[in-house]
Coordinates of C-alpha atoms and ligand atoms in Angstrom, one line a residue:
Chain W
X1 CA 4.7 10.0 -54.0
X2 CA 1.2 8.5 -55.2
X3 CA 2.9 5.3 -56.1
X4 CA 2.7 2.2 -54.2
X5 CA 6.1 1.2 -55.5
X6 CA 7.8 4.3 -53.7
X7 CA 6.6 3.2 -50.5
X8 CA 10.4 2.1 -49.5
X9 CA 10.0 -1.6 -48.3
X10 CA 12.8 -2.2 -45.4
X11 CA 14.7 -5.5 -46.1
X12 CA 16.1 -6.9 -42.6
X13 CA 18.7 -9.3 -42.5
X14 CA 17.5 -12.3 -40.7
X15 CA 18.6 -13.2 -37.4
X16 CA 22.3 -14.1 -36.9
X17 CA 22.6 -18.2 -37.4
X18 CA 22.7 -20.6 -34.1
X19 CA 26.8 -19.6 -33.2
X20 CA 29.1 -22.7 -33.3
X21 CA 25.9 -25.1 -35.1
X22 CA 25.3 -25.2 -31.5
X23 CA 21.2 -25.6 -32.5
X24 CA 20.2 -24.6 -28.5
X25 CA 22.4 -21.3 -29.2
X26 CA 19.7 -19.2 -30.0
X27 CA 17.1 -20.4 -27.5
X28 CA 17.1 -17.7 -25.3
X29 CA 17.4 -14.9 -27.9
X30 CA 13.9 -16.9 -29.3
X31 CA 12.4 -17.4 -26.4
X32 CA 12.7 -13.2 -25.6
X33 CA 10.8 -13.2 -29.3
X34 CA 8.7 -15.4 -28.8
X35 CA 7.6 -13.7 -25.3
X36 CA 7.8 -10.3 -26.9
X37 CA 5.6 -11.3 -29.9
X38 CA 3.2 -12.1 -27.4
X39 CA 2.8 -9.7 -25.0
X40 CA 1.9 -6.1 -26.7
X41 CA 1.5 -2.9 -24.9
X42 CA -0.7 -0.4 -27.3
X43 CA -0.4 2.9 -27.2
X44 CA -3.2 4.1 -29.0
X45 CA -3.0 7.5 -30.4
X46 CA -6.7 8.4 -31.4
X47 CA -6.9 11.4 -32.9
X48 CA -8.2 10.0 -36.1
X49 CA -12.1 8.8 -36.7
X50 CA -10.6 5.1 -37.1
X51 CA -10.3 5.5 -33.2
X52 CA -14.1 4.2 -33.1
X53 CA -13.5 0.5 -34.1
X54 CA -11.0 0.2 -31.6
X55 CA -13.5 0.1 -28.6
X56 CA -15.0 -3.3 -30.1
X57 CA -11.7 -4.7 -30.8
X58 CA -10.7 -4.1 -27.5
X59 CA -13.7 -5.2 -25.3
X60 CA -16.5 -8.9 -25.3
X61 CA -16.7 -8.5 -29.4
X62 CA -13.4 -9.6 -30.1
X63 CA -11.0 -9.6 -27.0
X64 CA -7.7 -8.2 -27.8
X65 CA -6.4 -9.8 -24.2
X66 CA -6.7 -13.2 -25.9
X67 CA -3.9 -12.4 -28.3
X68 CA -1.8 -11.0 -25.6
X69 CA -2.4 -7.4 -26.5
X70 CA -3.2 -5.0 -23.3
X71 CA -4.1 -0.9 -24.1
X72 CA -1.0 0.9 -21.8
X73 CA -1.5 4.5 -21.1
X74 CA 1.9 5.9 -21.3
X75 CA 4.7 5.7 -24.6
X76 CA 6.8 4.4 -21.7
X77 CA 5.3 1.3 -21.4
X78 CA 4.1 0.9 -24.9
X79 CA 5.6 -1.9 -27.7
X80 CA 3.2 -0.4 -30.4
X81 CA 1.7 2.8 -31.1
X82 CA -1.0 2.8 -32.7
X83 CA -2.3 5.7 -35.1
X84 CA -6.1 5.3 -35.8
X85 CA -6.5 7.6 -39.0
X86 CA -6.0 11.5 -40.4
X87 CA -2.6 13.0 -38.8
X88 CA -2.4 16.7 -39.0
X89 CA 0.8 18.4 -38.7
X90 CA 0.0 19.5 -35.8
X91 CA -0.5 16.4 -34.5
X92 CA 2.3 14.6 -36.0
X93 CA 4.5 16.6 -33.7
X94 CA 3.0 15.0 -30.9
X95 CA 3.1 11.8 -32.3
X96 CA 6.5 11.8 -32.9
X97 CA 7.4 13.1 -29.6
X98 CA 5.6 10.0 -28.2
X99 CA 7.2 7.5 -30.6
X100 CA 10.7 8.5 -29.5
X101 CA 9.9 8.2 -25.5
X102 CA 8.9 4.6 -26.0
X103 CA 11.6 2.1 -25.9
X104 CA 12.7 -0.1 -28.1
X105 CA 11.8 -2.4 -29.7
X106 CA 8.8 -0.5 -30.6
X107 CA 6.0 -0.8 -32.9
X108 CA 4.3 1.5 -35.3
X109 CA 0.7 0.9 -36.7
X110 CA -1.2 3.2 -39.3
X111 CA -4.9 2.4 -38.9
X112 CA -7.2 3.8 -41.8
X113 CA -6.2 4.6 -45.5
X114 CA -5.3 8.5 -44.5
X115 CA -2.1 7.3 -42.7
X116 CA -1.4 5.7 -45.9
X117 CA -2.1 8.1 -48.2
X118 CA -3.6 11.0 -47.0
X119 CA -7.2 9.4 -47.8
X120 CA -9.9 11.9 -48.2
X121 CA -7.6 14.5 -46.9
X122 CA -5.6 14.2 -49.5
X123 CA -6.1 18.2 -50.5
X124 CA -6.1 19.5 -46.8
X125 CA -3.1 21.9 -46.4
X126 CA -3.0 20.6 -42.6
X127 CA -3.0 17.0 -43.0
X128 CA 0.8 14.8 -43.4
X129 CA -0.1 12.4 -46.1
X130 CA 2.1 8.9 -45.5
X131 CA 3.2 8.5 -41.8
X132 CA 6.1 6.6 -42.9
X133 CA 8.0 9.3 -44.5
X134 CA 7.8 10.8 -40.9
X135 CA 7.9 7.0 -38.9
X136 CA 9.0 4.1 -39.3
X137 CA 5.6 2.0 -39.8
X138 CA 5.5 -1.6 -39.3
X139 CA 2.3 -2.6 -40.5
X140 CA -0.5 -0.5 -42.2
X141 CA -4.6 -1.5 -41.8
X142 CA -6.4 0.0 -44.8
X143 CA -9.5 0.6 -45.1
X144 CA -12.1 3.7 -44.6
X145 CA -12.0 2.9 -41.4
X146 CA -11.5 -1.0 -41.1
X147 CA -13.6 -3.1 -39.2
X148 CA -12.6 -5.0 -36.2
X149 CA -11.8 -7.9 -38.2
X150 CA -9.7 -6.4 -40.3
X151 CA -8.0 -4.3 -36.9
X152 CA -7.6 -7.8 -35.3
X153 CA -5.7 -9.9 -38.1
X154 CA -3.4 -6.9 -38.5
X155 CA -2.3 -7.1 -34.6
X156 CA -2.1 -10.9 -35.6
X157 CA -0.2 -9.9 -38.3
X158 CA 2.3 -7.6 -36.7
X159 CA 2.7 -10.8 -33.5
X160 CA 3.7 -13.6 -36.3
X161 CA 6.4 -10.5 -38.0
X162 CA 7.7 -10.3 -34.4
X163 CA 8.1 -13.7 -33.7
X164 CA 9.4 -14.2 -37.4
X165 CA 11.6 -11.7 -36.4
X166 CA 11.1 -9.7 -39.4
X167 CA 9.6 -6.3 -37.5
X168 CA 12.6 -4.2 -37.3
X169 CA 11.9 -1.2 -38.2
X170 CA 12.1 0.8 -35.1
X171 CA 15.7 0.3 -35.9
X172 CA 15.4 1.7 -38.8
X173 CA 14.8 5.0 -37.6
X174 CA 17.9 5.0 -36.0
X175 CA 19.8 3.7 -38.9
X176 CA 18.2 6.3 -41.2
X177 CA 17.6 9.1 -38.8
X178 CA 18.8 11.8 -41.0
X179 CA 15.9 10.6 -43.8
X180 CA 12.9 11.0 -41.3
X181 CA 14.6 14.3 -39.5
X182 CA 14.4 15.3 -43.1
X183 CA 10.7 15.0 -44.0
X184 CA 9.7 16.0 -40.4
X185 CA 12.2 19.4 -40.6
X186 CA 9.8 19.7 -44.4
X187 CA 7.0 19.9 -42.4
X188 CA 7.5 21.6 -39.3
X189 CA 10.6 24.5 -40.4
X190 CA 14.5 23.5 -39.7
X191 CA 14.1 24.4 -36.0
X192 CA 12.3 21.2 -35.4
X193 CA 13.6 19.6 -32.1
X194 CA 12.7 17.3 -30.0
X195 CA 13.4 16.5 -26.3
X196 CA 15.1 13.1 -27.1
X197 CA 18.6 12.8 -28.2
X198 CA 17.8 9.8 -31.3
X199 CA 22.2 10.2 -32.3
X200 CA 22.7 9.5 -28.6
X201 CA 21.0 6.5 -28.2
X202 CA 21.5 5.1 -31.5
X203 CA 25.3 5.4 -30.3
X204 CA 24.5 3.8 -27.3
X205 CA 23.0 1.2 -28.4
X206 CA 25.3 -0.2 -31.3
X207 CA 22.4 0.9 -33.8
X208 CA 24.3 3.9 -35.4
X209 CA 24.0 3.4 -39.5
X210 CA 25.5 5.1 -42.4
X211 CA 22.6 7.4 -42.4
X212 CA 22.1 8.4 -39.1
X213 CA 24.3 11.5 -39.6
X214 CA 23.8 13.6 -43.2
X215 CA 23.1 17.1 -43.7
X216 CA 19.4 16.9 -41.8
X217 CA 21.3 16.4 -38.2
X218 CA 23.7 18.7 -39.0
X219 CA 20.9 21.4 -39.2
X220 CA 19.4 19.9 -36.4
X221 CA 23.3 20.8 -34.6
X222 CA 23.0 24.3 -35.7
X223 CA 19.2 25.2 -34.5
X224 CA 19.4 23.3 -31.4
X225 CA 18.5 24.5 -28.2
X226 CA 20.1 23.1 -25.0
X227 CA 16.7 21.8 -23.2
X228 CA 16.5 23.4 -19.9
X229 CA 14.1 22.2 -17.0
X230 CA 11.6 24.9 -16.2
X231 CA 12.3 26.9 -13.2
X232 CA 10.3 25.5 -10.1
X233 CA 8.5 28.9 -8.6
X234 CA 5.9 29.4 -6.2
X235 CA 3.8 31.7 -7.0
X236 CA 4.7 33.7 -3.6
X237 CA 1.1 36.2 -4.3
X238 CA -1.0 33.4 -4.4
X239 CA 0.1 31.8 -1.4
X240 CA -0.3 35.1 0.6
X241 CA -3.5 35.3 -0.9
X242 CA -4.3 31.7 0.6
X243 CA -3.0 32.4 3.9
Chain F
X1 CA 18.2 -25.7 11.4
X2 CA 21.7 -25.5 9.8
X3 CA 22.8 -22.9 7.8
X4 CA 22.5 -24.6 4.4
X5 CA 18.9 -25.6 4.6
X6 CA 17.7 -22.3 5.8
X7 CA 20.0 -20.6 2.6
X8 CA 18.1 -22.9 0.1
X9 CA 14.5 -22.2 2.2
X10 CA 15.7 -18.2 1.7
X11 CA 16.2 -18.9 -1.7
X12 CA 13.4 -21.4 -2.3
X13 CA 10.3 -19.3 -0.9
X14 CA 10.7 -16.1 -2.8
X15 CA 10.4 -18.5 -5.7
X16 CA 7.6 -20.3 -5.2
X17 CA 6.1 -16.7 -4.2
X18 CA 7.0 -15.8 -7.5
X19 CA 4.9 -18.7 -8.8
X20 CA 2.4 -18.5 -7.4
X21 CA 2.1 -15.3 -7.6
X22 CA 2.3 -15.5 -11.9
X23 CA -0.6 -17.5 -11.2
X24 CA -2.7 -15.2 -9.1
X25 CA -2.4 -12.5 -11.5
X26 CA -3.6 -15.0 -14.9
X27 CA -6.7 -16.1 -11.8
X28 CA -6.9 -11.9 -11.6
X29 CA -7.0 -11.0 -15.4
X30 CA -9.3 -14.1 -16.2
X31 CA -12.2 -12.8 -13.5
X32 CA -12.0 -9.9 -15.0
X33 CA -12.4 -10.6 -18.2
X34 CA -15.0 -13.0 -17.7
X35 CA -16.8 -10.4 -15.4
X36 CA -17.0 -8.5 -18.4
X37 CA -17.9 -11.5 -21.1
X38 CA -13.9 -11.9 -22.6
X39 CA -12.2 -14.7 -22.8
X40 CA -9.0 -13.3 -20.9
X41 CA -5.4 -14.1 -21.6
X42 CA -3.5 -17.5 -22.9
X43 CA -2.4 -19.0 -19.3
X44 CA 2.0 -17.7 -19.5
X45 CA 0.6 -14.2 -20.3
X46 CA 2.2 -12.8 -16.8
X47 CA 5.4 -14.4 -17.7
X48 CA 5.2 -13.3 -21.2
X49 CA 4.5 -9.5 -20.0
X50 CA 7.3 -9.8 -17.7
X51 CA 10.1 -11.3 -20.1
X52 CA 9.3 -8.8 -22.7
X53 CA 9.6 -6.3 -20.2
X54 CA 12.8 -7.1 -19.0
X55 CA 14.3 -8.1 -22.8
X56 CA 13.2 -4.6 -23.8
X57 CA 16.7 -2.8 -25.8
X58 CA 16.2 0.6 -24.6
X59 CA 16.0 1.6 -21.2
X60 CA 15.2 5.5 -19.8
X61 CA 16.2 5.7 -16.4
X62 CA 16.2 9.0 -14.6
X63 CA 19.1 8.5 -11.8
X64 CA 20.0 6.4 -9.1
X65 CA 17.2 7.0 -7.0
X66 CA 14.5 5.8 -9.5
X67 CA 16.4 2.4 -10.2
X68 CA 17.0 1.8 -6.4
X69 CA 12.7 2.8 -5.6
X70 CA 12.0 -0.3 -7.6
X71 CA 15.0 -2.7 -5.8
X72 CA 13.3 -1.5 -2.7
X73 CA 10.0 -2.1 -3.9
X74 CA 10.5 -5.8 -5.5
X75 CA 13.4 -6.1 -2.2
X76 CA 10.5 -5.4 0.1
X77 CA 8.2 -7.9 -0.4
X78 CA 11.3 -10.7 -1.0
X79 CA 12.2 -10.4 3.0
X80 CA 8.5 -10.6 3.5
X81 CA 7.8 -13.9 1.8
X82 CA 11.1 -15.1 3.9
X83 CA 8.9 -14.6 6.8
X84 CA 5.7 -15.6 5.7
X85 CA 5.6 -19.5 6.3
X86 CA 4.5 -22.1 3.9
X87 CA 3.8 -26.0 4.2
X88 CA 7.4 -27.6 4.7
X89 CA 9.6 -23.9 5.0
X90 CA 9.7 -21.6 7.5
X91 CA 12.8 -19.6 6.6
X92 CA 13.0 -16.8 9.1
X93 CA 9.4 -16.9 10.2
X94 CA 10.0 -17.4 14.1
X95 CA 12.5 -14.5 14.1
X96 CA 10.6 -12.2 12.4
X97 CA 6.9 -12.4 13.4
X98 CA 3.8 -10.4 12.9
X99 CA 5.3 -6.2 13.8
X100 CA 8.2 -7.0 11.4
X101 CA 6.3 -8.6 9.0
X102 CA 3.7 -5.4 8.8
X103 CA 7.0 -3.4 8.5
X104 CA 8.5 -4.7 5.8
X105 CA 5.3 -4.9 3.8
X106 CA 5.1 -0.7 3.9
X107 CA 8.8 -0.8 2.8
X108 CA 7.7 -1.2 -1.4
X109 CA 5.5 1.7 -0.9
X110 CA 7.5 3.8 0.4
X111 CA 10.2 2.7 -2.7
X112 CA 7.9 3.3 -4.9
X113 CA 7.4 6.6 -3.7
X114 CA 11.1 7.4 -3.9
X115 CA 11.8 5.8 -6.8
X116 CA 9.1 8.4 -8.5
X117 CA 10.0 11.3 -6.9
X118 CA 13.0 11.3 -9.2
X119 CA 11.4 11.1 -12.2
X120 CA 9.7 14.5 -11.9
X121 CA 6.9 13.3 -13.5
X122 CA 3.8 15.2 -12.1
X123 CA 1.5 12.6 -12.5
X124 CA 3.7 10.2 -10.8
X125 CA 4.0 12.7 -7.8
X126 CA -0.2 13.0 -7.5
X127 CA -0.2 8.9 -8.0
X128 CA 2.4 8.5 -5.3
X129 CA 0.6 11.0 -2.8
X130 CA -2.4 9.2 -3.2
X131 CA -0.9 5.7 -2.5
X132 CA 0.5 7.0 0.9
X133 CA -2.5 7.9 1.7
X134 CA -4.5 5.1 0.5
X135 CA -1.4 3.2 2.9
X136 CA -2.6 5.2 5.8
X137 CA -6.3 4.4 5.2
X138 CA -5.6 0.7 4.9
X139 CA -3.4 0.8 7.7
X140 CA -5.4 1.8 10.6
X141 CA -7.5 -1.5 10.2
X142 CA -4.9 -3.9 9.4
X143 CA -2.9 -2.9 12.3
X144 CA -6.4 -3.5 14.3
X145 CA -6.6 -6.8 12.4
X146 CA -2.9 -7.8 13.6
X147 CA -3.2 -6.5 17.0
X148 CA -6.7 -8.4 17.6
X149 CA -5.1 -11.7 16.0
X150 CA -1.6 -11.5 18.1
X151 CA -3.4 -11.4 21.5
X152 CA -6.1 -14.0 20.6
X153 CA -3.2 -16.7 20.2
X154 CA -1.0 -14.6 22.5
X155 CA 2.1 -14.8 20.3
X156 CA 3.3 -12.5 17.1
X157 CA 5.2 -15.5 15.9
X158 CA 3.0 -16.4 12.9
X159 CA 4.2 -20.4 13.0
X160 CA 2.3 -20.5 16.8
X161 CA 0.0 -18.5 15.2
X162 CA -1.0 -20.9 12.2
X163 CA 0.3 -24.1 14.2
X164 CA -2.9 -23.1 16.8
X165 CA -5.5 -22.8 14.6
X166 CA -3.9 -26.2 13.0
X167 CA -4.5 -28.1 16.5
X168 CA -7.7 -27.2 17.1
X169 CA -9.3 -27.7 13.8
X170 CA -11.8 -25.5 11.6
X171 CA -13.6 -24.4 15.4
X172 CA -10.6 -22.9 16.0
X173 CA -9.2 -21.2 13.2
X174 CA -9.2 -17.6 13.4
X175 CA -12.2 -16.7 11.2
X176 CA -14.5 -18.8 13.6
X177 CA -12.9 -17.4 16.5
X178 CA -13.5 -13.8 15.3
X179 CA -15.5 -13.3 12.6
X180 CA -15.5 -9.5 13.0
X181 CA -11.8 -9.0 12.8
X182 CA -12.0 -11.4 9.9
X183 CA -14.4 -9.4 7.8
X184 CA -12.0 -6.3 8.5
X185 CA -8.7 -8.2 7.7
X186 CA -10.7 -8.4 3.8
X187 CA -11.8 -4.9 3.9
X188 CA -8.1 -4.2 4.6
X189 CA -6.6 -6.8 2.2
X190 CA -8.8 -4.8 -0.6
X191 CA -7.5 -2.0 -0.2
X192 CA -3.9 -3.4 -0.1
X193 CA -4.4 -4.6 -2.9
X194 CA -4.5 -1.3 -5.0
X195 CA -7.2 -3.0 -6.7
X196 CA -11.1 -1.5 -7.5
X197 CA -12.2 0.5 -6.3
X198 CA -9.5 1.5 -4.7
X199 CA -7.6 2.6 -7.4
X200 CA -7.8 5.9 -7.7
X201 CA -3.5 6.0 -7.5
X202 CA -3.3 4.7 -10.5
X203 CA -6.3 5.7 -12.4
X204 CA -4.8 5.1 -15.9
X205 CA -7.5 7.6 -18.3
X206 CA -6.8 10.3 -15.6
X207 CA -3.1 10.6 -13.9
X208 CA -1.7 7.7 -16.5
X209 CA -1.5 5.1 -14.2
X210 CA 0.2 7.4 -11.6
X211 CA 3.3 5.6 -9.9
X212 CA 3.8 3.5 -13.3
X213 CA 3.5 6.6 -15.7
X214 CA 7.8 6.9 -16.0
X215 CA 8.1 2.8 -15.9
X216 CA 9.4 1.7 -19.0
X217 CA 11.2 -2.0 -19.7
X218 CA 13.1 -3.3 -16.9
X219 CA 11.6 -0.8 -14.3
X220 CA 8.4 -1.7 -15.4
X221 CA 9.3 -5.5 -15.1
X222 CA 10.2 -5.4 -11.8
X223 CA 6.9 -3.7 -10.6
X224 CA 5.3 -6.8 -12.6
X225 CA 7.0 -8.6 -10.1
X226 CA 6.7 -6.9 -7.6
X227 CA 2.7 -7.1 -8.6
X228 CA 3.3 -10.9 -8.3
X229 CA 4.5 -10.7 -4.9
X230 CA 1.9 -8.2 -3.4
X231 CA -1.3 -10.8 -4.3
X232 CA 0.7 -13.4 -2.6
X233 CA 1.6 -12.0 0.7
X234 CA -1.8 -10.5 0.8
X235 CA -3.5 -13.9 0.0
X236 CA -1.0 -16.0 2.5
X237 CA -0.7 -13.8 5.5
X238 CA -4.6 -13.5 5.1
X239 CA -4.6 -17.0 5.0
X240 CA -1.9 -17.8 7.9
X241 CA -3.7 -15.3 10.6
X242 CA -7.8 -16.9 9.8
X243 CA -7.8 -19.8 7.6
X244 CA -5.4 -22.3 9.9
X245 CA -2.3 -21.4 7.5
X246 CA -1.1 -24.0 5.4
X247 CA -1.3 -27.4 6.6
X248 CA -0.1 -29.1 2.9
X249 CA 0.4 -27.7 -0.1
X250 CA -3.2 -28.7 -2.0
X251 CA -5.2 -27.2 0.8
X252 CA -2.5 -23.9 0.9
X253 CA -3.1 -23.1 -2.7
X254 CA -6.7 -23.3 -2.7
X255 CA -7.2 -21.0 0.2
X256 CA -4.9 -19.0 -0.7
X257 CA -6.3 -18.5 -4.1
X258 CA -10.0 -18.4 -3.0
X259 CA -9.1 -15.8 -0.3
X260 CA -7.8 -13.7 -3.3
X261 CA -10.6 -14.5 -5.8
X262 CA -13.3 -12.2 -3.5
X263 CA -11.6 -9.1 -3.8
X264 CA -10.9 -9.7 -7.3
X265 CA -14.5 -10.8 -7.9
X266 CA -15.8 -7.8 -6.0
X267 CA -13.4 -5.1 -8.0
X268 CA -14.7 -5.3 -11.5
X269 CA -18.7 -4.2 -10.0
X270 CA -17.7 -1.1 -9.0
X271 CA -16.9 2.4 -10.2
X272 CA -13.7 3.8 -8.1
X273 CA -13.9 6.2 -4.8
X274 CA -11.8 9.5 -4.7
X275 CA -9.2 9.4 -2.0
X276 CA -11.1 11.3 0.7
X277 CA -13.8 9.1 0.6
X278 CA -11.7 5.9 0.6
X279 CA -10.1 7.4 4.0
X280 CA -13.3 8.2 5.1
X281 CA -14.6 4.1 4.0
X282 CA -11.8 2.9 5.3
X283 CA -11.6 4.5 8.7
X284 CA -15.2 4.3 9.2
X285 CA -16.0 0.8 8.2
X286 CA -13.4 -1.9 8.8
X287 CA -11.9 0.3 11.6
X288 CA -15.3 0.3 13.3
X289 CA -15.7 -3.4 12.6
X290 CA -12.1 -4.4 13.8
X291 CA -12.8 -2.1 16.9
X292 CA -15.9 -4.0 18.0
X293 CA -14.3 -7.3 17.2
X294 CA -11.3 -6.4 19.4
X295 CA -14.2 -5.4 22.0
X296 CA -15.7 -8.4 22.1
X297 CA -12.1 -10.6 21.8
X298 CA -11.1 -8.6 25.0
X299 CA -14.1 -9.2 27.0
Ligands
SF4_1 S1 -9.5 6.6 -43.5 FE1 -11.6 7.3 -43.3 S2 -12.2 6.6 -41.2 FE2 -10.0 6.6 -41.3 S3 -9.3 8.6 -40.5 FE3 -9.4 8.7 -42.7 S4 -11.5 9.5 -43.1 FE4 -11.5 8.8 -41.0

């Protein structure tokens, strides 16, 4: 767990070759890349004390806008979310709740060395330690917290993966499912669940892997909860009150 | 005109609209940001946004309703840019006119607001609420506005309309001929715009962007679009009822775009008002403004 080398590095095939050795085949698949790269909606979770060199990366200092990259309010619209430092387990929860509401293809972002590692909350009994075990991360800015600089060749880093196509990963936790369900049911007890069904859309999307399904869902199948929308009252007192 | 040429001019204006429009939001995000000392975004960033928007893999829609809001909402303003008339196309300008026009351009809104309903989302609901009644506060002047306009060149048909200021030169185009209803028309045209500070419906650190908060991907795309569309029908019909319409293209661009650019310019300077005072601005002001213009029109 302290070793660099266990840090699972995702291998993504490249993209399919031009169909036919038609060369224009794959012009419009590269043009949506190329757009996608970018254009970035952030989604910037700021719990963390990394949250504080965002303000200069995003305003006259540095400009994020030149780069394409716009802060978006809601997971909906977001392409990457962006945690800026320390995660506790409470937190995560939210986090993850977020992650799954955006759509894909989506972006994750550890800002600081304590999504990393843990950093100087290594010993706190309420902090996760690596967000990947619990997301799949695309790019991680180190640092204690990083500078702007360092916030802003990271974002340029993560635009040349896209258009490189190499940033995949948000597939990954659809492929792999069962692994993150895992380390998040380690955390938070086996009832974990949340409101999104990840099985369902990785069906529906042709991104169902190997791993999706293992013995992680199938606890998830036993503890589950049908969601139910919360009954719409008035409260009748009040309103006699009011009148 | 025979069928075929008015099908491409149906077909034809929407784009251009489109356009142009990609262009008025890149002049949009570049006052801003040099309002505020940034260098702003590379010139395709609105057609960036919206491509990635729409090649996005994952979709959450939450029923009928909420895909059809933003069909009526993009579908709104495409009937009105077939009856707003440019240099060389007219598409269905003569039949529709100035009451219609004003129709359809509620017709997004009032999408929108359906389209959000569905998605349950409170904040969505508050946004929504708010942006009716923004629509009634902008309203009341703007109908003014078109009233005052229609029976100074005694038609509704917006081609007399522009083809009248045309003839009788600067003198007689409508912002000379009434300045008051002019300055109105702009308040109004603000607050059309959604734009500061008049943005309390969306107020993204408070109700997370309101309307927008349940817009992901394609649904978000189209109200990108749909964004693209509003600046231009604001900017031309402005520009069609005061500033002698659009003789050629050159002169049709550049008014249109410098009619947008004071709104724009103005919205960065100030801090937003709640939604009772922006009735309260909105019915007192430009209304009172447009009213005394009419006065002086009708005497
Ligand atoms: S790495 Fe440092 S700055 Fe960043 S969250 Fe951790 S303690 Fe804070």
């Amino acid at each position: 767990m302290t070793s660099l080398s266990d840090i699972p590095v995702i291998q993504t095939p490249p993209e399919a070759p031009a169909r036919g050795g038609n060369p224009l085949a794959n012009v419009f698949d590269d043009f949506i890349r190329y757009c996608r790269s970018r254009s970035l909606f952030m989604l910037h979770y700021c719990t963390g004390c990394g949250a504080i060199e965002l303000p200069p990366a995003m305003t006259s200092r540095f400009d994020m806008e030149r780069i394409g990259i716009q802060p978006m309010v809601t997971p909906r619209q977001a392409d990457i979310l962006l945690v800026t430092g320390y995660v506790s387990v409470k937190t995560l929860k939210r986090i993850i709740l977020t992650y799954e509401q955006m759509a894909s293809p989506k972006y994750v972002i550890g800002i600081c060395s304590c999504t990393v590692n843990g950093g100087m909350y290594w010993q706190s009994y309420a902090t996760a330690k690596k967000l990947n075990d619990y997301l799949p991360v695309d790019l991680y800015i180190a640092g204690c917290m990083p500078r702007p600089e360092a916030v802003i060749e990271g974002l340029k880093a993560l635009r040349d993966n896209i258009e490189a196509g190499t940033s995949d990963n948000w597939k990954d936790y659809y492929q792999r499912y069962d692994h993150y369900l895992g380390n998040q049911q380690r955390l938070f007890g086996a009832d974990w669940q949340t409101p999104t069904e990840v099985i369902a859309e990785a069906k529906h999307y042709g991104l169902f892997g190997p791993d999706t399904l293992g013995e992680h869902t199938r606890r998830l199948e036993d503890h589950r909860k049908p969601l139910e929308p919360l009954r719409m009252t008035l409260n009748a007192g009040r309103l006699e009150h009011m009148e | 005109m025979n069928v075929a040429s008015l099908l491409v001019e149906l077909v034809l204006m929407p784009l251009v609209a489109f356009v142009v429009g990609l262009a008025m939001v890149l002049m949009m995000r570049r006052i801003a940001a040099r309002l505020q000392r940034r260098v702003g975004p590379p010139f395709f960033q609105p057609l960036f946004d919206i491509v990635k928007l729409y090649g996005k893999h994952t979709q959450t829609s939450h029923g009928l309703v909420h895909d059809l809001g933003i069909v009526m909402a993009v579908g709104g303003y495409i009937a009105a840019e077939t009856m707003l008339p440019v240099p060389g196309m007219t598409g269905i300008a003569d039949k529709g006119g100035l009451v219609v026009l004003a129709y359809v351009m509620m017709v997004p809104s009032l999408g929108l607001a359906l389209g959000v309903g569905q998605c349950a989302n409170p904040n969505g609901s508050i946004g929504i609420s708010r942006a009716l009644t923004a629509m009634l506060a902008y309203d009341v002047p703007f109908i003014i506005v078109i009233f005052g306009v229609a029976f100074h060149f005694g038609s509704s048909n917006l081609i007399t309309i522009a083809a009248a200021q045309q003839a009788a030169g600067i003198a007689g185009w409508g912002v000379s001929q009434m300045p008051l209803l002019a300055l109105a028309g702009l308040f109004a045209l603000h607050g059309m715009l959604g734009k500061q500070p008049f943005e309390i419906y969306v107020a993204p650190a408070e109700i997370a962007t309101g309307p927008m908060v349940e817009m992901s991907g394609k649904h978000m795309g189209g109200l990108f679009v749909m964004q693209c569309f509003q600046l231009y029908t604001a900017a031309v019909l402005y520009v069609t009822l005061f500033l002698g319409g659009g003789e050629n293209w050159l002169s049709f661009l550049a008014k249109s775009f410098a009619v947008l650019a004071v709104p724009v310019s103005l919205a960065y300077l100030f801090p937003r008002y709640r939604t009772e005072d922006l009735v309260r601005l909105m019915w007192k002001w430009p209304t009172m403004i447009g009213l005394l213009g009419l006065a002086f029109l009708m005497h």
